[in-house]
Tab-separated table of C-alpha atoms in Angstrom:
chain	number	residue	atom	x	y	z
A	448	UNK	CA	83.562	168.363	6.363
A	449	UNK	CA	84.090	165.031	8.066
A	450	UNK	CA	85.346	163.745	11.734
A	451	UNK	CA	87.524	161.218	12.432
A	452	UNK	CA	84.618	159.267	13.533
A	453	UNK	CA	82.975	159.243	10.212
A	454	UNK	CA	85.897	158.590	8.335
A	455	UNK	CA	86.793	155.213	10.688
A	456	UNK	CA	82.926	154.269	10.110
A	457	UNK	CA	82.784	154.620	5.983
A	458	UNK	CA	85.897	152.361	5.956
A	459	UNK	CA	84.174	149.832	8.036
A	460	UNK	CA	81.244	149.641	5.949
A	461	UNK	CA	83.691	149.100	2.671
A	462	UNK	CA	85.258	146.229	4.637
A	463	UNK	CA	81.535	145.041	5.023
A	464	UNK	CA	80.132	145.258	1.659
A	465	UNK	CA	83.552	143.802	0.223
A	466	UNK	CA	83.518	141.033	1.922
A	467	UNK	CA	80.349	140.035	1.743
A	468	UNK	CA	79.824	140.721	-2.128
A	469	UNK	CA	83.311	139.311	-2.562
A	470	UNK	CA	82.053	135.861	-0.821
A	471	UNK	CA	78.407	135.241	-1.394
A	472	UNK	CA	77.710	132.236	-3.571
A	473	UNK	CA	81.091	130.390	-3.177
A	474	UNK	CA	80.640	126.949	-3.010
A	475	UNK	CA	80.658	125.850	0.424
A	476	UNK	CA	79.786	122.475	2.489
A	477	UNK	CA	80.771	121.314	5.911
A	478	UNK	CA	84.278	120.524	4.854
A	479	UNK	CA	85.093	123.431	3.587
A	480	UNK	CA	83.886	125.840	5.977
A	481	UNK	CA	87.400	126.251	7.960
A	482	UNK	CA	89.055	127.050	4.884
A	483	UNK	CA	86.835	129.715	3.046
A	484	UNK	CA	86.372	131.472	6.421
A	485	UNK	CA	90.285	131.649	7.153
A	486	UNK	CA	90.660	132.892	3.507
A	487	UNK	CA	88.247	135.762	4.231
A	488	UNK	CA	89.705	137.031	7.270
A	489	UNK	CA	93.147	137.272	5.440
A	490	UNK	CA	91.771	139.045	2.231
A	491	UNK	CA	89.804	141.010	4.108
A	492	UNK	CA	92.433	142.193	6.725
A	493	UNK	CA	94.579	143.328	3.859
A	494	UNK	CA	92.298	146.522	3.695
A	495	UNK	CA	93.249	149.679	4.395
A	496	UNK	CA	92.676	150.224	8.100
A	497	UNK	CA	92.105	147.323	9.079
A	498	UNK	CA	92.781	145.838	12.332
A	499	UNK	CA	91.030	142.346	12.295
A	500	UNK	CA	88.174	140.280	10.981
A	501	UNK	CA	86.828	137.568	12.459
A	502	UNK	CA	84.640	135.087	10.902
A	503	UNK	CA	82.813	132.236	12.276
A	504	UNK	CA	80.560	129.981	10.266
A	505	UNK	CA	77.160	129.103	11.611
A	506	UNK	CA	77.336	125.334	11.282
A	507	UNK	CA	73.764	124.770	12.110
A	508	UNK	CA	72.515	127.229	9.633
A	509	UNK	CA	75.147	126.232	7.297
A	510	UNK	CA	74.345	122.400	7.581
A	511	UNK	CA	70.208	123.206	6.931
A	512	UNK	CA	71.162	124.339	3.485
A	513	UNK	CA	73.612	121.810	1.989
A	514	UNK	CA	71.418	120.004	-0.980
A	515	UNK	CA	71.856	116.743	-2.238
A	516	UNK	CA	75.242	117.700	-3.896
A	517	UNK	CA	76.892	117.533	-0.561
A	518	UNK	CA	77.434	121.903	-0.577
A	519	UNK	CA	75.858	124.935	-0.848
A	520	UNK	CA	76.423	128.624	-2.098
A	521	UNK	CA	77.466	130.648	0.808
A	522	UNK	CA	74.489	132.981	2.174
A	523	UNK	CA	74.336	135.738	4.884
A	524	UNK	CA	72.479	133.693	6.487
A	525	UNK	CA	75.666	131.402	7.155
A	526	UNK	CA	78.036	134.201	8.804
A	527	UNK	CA	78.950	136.057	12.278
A	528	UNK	CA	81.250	138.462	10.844
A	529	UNK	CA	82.874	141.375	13.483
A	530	UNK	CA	85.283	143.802	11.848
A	531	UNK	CA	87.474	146.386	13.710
A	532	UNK	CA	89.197	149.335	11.877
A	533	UNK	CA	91.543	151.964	13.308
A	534	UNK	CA	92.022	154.895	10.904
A	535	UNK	CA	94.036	158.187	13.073
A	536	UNK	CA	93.539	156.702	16.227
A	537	UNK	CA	89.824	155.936	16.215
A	538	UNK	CA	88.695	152.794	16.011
A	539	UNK	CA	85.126	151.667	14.892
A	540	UNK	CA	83.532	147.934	15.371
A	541	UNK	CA	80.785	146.345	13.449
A	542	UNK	CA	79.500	143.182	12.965
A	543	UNK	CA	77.099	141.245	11.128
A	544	UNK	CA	74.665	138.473	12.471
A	545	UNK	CA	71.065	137.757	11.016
A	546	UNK	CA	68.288	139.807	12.397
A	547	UNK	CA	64.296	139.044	10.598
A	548	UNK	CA	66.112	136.422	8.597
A	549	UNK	CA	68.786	139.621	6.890
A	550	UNK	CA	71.888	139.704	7.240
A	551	UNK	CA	71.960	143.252	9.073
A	552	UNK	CA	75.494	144.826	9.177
A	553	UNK	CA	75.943	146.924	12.356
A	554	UNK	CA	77.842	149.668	13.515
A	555	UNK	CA	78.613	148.630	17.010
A	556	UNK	CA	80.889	151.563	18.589
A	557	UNK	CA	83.633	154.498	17.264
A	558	UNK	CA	85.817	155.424	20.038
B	1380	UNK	CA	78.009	155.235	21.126
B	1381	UNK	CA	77.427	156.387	17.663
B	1382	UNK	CA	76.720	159.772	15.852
B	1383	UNK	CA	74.435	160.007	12.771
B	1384	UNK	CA	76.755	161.344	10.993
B	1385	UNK	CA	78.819	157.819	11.760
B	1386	UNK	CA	75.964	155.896	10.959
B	1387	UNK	CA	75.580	157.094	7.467
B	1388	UNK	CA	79.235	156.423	6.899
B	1389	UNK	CA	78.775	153.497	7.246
B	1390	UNK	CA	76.153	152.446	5.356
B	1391	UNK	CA	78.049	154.732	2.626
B	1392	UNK	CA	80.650	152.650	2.874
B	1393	UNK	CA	79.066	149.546	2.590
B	1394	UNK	CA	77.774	150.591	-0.668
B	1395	UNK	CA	81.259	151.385	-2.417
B	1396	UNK	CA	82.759	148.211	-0.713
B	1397	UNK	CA	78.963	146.332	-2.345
B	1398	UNK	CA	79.427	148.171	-5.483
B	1399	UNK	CA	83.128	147.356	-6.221
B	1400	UNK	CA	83.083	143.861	-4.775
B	1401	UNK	CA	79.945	142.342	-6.835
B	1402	UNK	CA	80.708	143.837	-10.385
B	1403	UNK	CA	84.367	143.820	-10.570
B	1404	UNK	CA	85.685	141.498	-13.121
B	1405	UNK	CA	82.353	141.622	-15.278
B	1406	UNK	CA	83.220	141.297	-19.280
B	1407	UNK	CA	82.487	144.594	-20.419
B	1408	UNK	CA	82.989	145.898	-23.619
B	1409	UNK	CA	82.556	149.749	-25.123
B	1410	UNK	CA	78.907	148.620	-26.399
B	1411	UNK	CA	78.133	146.798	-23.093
B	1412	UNK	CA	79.453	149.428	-20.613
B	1413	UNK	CA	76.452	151.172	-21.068
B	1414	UNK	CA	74.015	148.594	-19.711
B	1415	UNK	CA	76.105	147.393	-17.325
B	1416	UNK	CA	76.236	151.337	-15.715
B	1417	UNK	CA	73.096	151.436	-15.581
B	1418	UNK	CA	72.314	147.888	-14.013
B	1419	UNK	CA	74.908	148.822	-11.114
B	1420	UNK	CA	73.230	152.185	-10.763
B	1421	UNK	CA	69.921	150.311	-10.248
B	1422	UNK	CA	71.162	147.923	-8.254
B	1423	UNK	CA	73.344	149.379	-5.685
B	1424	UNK	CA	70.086	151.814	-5.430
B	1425	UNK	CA	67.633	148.827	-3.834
B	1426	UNK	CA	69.958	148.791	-0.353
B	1427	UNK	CA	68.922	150.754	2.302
B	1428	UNK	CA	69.411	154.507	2.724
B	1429	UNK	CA	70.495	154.836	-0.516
B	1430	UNK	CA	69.358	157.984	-2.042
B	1431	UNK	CA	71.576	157.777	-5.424
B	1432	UNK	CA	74.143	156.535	-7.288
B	1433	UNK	CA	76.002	157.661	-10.561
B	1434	UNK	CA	78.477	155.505	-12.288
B	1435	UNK	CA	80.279	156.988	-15.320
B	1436	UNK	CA	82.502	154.246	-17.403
B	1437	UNK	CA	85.889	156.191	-18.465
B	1438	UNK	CA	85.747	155.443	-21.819
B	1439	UNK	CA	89.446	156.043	-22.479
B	1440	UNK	CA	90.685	153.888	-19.875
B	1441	UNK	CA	88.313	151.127	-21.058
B	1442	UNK	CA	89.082	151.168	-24.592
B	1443	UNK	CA	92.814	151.104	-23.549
B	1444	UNK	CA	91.924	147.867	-21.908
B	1445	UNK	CA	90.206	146.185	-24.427
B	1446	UNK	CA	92.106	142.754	-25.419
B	1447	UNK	CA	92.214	140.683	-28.948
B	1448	UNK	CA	88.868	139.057	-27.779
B	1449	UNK	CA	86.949	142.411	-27.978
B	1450	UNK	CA	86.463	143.198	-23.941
B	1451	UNK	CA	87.830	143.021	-20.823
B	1452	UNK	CA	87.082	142.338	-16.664
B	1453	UNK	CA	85.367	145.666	-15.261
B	1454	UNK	CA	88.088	147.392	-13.052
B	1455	UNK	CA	88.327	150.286	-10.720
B	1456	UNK	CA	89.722	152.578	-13.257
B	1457	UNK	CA	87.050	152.023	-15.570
B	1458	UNK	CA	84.729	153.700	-12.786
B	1459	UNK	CA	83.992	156.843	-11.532
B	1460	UNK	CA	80.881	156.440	-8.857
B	1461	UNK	CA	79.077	159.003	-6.655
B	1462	UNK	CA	77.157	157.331	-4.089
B	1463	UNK	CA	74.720	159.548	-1.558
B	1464	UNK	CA	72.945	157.598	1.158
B	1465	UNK	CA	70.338	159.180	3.670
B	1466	UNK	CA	70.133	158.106	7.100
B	1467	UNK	CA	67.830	159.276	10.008
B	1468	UNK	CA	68.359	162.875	8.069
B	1469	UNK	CA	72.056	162.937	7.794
B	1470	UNK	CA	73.004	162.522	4.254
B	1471	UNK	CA	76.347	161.359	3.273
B	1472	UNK	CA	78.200	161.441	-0.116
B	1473	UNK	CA	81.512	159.563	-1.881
B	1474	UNK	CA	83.227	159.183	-4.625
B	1475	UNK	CA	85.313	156.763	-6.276
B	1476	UNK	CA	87.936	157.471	-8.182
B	1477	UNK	CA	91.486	156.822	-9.572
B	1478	UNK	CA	94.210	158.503	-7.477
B	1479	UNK	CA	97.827	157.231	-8.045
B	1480	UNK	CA	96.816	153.889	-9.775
B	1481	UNK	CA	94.565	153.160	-7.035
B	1482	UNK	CA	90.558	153.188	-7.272
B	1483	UNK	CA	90.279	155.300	-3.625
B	1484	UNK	CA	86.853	155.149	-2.448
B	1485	UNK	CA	86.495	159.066	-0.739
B	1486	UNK	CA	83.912	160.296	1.866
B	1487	UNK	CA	83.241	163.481	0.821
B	1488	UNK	CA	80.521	165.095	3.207
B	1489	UNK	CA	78.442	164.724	5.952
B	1490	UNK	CA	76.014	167.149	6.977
C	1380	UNK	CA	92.668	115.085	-28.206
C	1381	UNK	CA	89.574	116.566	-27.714
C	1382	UNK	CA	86.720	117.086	-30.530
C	1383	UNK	CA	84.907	119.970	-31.818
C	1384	UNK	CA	81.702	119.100	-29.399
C	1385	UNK	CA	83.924	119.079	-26.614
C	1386	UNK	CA	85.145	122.240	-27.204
C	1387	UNK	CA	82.325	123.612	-27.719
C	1388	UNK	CA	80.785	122.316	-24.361
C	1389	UNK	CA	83.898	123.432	-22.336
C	1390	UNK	CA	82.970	127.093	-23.629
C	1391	UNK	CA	79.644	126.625	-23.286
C	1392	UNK	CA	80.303	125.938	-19.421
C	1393	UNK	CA	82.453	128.355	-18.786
C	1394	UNK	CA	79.632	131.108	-19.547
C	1395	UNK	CA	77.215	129.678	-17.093
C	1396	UNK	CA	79.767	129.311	-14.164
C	1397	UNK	CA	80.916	132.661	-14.781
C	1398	UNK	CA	77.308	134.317	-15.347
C	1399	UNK	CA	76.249	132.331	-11.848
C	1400	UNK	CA	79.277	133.196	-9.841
C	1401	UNK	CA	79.390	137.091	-11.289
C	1402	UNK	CA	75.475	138.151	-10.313
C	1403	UNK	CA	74.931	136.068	-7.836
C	1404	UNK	CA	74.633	138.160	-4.450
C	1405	UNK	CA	73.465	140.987	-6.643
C	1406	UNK	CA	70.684	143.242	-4.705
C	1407	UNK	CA	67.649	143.402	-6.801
C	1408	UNK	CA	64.184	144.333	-6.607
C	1409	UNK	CA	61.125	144.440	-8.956
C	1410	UNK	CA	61.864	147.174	-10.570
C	1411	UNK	CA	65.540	146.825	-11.711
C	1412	UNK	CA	65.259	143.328	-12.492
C	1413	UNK	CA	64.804	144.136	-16.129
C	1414	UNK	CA	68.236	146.422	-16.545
C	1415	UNK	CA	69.796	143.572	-14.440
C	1416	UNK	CA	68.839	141.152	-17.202
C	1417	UNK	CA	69.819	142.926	-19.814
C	1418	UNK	CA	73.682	143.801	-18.545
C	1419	UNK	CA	74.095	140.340	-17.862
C	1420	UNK	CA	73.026	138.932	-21.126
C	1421	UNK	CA	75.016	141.776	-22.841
C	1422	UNK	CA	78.074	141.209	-20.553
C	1423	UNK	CA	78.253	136.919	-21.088
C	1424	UNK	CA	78.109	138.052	-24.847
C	1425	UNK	CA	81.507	139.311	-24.593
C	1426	UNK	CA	82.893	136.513	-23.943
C	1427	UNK	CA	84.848	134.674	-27.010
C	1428	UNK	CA	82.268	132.230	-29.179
C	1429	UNK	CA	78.922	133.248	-27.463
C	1430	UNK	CA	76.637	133.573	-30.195
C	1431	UNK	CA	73.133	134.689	-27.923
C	1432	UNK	CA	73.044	135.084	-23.806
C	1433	UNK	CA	68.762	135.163	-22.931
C	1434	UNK	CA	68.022	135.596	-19.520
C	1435	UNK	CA	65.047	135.839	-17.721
C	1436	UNK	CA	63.974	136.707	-14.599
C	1437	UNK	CA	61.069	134.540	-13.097
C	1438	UNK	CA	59.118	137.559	-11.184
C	1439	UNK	CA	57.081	134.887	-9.059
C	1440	UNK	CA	60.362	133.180	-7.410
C	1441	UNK	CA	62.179	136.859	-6.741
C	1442	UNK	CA	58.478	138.817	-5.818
C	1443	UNK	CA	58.773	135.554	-3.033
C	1444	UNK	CA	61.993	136.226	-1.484
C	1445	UNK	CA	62.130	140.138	-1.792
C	1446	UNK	CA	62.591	141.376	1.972
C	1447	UNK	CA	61.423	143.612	4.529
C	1448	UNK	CA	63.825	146.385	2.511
C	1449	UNK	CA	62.190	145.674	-0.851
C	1450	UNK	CA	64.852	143.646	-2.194
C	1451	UNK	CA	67.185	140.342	-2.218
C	1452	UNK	CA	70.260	139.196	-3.063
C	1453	UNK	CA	70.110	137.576	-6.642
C	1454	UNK	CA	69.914	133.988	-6.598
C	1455	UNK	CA	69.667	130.838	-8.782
C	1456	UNK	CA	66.182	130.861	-8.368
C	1457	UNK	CA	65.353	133.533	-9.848
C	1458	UNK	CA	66.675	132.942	-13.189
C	1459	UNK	CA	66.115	131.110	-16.427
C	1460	UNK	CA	69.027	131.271	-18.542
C	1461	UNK	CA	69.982	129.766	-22.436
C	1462	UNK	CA	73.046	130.018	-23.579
C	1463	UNK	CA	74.274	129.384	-27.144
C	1464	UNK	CA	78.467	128.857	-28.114
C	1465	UNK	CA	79.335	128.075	-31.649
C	1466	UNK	CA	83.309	127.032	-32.331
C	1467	UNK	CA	84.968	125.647	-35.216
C	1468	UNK	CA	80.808	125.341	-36.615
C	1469	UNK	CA	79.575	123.755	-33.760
C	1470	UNK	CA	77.067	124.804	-31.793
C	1471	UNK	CA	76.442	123.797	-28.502
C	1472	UNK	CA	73.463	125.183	-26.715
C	1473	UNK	CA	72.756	124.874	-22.565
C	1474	UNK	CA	69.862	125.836	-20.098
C	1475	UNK	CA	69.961	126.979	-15.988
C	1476	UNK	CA	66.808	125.644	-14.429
C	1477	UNK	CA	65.343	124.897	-10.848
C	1478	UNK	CA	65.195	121.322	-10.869
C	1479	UNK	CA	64.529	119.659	-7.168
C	1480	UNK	CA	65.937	123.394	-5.577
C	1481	UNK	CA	68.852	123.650	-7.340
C	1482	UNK	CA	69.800	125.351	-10.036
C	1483	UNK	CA	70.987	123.223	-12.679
C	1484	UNK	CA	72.916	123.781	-15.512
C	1485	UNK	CA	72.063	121.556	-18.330
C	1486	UNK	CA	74.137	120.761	-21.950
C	1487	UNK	CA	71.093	120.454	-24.424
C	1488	UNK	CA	72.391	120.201	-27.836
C	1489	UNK	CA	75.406	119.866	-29.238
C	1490	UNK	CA	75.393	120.067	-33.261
D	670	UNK	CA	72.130	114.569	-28.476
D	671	UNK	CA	75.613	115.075	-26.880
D	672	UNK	CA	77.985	112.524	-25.735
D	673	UNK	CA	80.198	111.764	-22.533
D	674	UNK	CA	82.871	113.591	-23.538
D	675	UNK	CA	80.997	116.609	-24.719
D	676	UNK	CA	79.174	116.128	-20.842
D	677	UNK	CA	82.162	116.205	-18.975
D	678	UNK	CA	83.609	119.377	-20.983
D	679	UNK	CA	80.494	120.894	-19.779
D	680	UNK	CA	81.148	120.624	-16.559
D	681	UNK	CA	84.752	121.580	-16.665
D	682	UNK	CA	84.115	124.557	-17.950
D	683	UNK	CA	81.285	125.850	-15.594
D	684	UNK	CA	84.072	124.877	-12.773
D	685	UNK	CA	86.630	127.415	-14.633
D	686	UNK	CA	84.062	130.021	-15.240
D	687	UNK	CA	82.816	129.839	-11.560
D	688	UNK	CA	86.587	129.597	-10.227
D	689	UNK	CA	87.280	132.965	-12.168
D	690	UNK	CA	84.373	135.676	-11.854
D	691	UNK	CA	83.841	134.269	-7.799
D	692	UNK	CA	87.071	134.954	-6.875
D	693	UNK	CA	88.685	137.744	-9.131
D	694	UNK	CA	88.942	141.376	-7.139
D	695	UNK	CA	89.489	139.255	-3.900
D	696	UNK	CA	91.982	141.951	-1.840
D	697	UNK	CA	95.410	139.517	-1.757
D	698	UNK	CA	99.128	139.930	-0.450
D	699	UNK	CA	101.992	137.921	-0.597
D	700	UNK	CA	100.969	136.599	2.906
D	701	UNK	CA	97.248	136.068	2.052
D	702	UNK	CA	97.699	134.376	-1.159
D	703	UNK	CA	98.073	130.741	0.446
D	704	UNK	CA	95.117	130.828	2.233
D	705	UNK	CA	93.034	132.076	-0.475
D	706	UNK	CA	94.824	129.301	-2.921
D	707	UNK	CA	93.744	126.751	-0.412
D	708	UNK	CA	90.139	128.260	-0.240
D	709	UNK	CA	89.763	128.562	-3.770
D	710	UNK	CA	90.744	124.736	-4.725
D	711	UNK	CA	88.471	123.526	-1.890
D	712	UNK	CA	85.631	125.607	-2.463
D	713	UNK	CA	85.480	124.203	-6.131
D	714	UNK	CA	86.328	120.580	-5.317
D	715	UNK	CA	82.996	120.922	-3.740
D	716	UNK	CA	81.254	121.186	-7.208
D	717	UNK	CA	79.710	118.021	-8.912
D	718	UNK	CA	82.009	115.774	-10.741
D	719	UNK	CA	84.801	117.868	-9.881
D	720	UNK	CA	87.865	115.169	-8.779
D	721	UNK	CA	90.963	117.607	-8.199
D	722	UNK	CA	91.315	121.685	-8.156
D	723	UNK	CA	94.937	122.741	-8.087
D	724	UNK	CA	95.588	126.773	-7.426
D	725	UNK	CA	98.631	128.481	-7.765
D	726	UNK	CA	100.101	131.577	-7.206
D	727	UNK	CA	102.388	133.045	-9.599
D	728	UNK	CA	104.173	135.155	-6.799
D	729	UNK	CA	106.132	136.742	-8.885
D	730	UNK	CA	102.877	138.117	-11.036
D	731	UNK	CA	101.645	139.214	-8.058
D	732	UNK	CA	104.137	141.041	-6.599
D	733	UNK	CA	104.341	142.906	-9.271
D	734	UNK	CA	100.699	144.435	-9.158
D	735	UNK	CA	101.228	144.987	-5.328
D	736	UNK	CA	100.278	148.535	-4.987
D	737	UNK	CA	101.069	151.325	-1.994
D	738	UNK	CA	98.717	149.560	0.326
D	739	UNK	CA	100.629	146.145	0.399
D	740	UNK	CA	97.790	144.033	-1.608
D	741	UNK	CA	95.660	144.138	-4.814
D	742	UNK	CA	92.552	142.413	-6.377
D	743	UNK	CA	93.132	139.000	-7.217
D	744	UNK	CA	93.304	138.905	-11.505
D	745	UNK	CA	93.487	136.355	-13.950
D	746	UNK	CA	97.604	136.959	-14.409
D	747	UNK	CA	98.093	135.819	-10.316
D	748	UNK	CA	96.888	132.394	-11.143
D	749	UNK	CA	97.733	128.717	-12.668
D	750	UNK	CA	95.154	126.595	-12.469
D	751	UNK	CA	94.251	122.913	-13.890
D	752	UNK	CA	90.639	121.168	-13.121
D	753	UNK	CA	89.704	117.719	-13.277
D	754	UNK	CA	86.466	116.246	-13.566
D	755	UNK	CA	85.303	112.809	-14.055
D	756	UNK	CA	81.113	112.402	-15.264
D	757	UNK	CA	80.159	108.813	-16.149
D	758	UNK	CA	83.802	107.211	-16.178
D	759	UNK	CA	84.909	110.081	-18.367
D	760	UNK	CA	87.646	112.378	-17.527
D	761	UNK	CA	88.139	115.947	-18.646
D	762	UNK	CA	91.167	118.092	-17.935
D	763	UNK	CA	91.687	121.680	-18.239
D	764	UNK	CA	93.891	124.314	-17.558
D	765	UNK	CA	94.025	128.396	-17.036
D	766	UNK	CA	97.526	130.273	-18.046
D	767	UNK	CA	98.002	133.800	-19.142
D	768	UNK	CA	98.479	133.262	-23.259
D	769	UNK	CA	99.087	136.668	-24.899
D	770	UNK	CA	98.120	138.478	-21.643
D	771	UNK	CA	95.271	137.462	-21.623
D	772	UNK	CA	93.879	134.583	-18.791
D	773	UNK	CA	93.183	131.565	-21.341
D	774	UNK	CA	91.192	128.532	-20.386
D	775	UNK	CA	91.831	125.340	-22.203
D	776	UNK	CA	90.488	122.417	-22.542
D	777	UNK	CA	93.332	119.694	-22.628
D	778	UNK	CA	92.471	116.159	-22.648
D	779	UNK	CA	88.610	114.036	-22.605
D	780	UNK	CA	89.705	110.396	-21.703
């Protein structure tokens, strides 16, 4: 009905749309960057499957949004987000980096 | 690198991970439930590829939730969801449900 | 320790940080921004002492930021929101408006 | 129309109510759980007004709920949680516990 290669790809795109439902809108300013991203990679990685997550915050994109309280709510816009998940010995990569000013999450290879 | 078949995993599976992520812990109660199906359904429906989705509230398991104040936080086992995404002709469909205390998230088929 | 008004304006927050941080992210278009509406208003009613949740969706701000895939995330922007607590006979009543791009959350009355 | 004290309630509570629905259904373990504590009290700190956040973990609570993949969703019952803000030289101090089951916010002092 399925392959393995499917299978390894719909758990990467749960890890995807978790994490960025999950996180969009938390407060967030130049302080607290290192923090919420650290805290992501660790919920995250607690998924089935998964083998790591790696977040970096785009300080330039993250710096043109803070308002005059000093934060803002974290966007798409704000994350490079790459995801690997092994699930019976395939393993399928993805990330997610703004493309036309979306976030687009991709499915980079199975194998 | 990639089948179709992959490909619409993954965006499957970034709708269940989407879905669970944004509306768990929503106060629901038995005369909101209704509504708030129905907003999820429409909701989950604007992201790409996405051909359908069904969200039935278990009505048992939410009224056996239900605390002194009248309602609770929207949880997995209150859910059962079929999601069917379309992709470059290759649909894919899930389900959600309860298996062993744990709201599994299931590819189902591919073709 | 505290009086009635305070009380009343401590519940009275609580429902707009937890309306904000529950829908925010929320993918929505046009067309289900009305059943979006109406589960959150019915879901923020739930919650102990709200007396009336309105919420409305200002169609100019979201028609502005829908995307190349027909929708957005939901953000502050695109919402008006009035909130009403009453405790002990007090009422307190709030507003969410753009003021200066932000979305501010404002204690009205208190009576 | 509403005083200091009935201002900085307010805010208090929008911090609780944002704390909660932002951050409840985060996937956590007994590894992940500082790291999301620290993320948590940050991210809110980051609010207006807000002088202190202090998260944490009742590990105990949490274990409990840890299911046959090693984590769970984040829920009221894992958490302790008191909030200070200060608004015009007056300060407001709540707290979060589990009361009855149920995740209880109070409001505890306006000075």
């Amino acid at each position: 009905m399925s392959s393995d290669g499917e299978h390894a790809s719909f758990e990467l795109g749960i890890k995807f749309g978790a994490l960025f439902h999950q996180f969009v809108g938390t407060p967030v300013s130049e302080e607290s960057a290192a923090s919420l991203a650290t805290a992501i990679e660790e919920s995250i990685e607690n998924q089935p499957y998964t083998e790591s997550v790696t977040v970096t915050v785009d300080r330039e994109a993250l710096a043109a949004d803070i308002g005059p309280y000093g934060y803002t709510g974290l966007a798409g816009r704000h994350l490079e987000v790459e995801i690997v998940v092994e699930e019976a010995g395939t393993r399928a990569t993805g990330t997610m980096e703004m493309v036309d000013g979306y976030p687009l999450m991709c499915l980079e290879t199975v194998e």
